[in-house]
């Protein structure tokens, strides 16, 4: 059980790093490098940003639940 949650935590952590880096900040962020301008032509950047926000919140929730679950399982 601990191994499965640990693997889920590692995957959620890597995905969280990627999603946070894709967010558009003051200077444009990495989302411009991966086609931020291209996506704005085909559906508006607001829809893309909103979906990215949702994915980030869901991933953060999964990460938080994994942390709590591992803490409870590893308690002596």
XYZ file of C-alpha atoms in Angstrom:
76
model
C 0.000 0.000 0.000
C 2.809 2.401 0.890
C 4.596 1.665 -2.378
C 1.502 2.460 -4.442
C 0.903 5.747 -2.658
C 4.591 6.622 -2.960
C 4.487 6.045 -6.715
C 1.314 8.158 -6.994
C 3.047 10.890 -4.980
C 6.087 10.885 -7.273
C 3.895 11.065 -10.383
C 1.743 13.828 -8.908
C 4.856 15.783 -7.916
C 6.345 15.602 -11.414
C 3.034 16.559 -13.003
C 2.618 19.434 -10.555
C 6.043 20.833 -11.458
C 5.179 20.654 -15.152
C 1.776 22.293 -14.708
C 3.117 25.136 -12.573
C 5.834 25.852 -15.130
C 3.250 25.979 -17.911
C 1.295 28.774 -16.207
C 1.644 32.184 -17.723
C 3.280 34.634 -15.390
C 4.320 38.252 -15.768
C 7.033 37.427 -18.283
C 5.096 34.864 -20.299
C 6.476 31.698 -18.696
C 7.226 28.457 -20.423
C 3.699 28.263 -21.835
C 4.728 30.657 -24.620
C 7.630 28.409 -25.537
C 5.293 25.418 -25.912
C 2.724 27.169 -28.073
C 0.952 29.703 -25.879
C 0.464 32.001 -28.854
C -0.696 29.117 -31.040
C -3.450 28.116 -28.620
C -4.712 31.692 -28.361
C -5.527 31.666 -32.070
C -7.721 28.566 -31.811
C -9.907 28.976 -28.770
C -8.778 31.816 -26.638
C -6.104 31.672 -24.022
C -8.689 32.102 -21.270
C -10.105 28.625 -21.915
C -6.625 27.122 -21.960
C -5.638 28.912 -18.759
C -8.867 27.888 -17.033
C -8.328 24.227 -17.928
C -4.696 24.471 -16.821
C -5.859 25.931 -13.505
C -8.305 23.062 -13.030
C -5.664 20.447 -13.774
C -3.264 22.135 -11.366
C -5.839 22.183 -8.555
C -6.777 18.527 -9.135
C -3.114 17.501 -9.187
C -2.440 19.499 -6.034
C -5.356 17.804 -4.289
C -4.080 14.352 -5.283
C -0.610 15.333 -4.052
C -2.002 16.549 -0.720
C -4.076 13.390 -0.200
C -1.015 11.230 -0.939
C 1.038 13.168 1.620
C -1.652 12.748 4.304
C -2.133 9.051 3.488
C 1.600 8.340 3.695
C 1.799 10.214 6.975
C -1.008 8.130 8.431
C 0.379 4.836 7.136
C 3.912 5.460 8.391
C 2.771 6.463 11.883
C 4.203 4.075 14.493
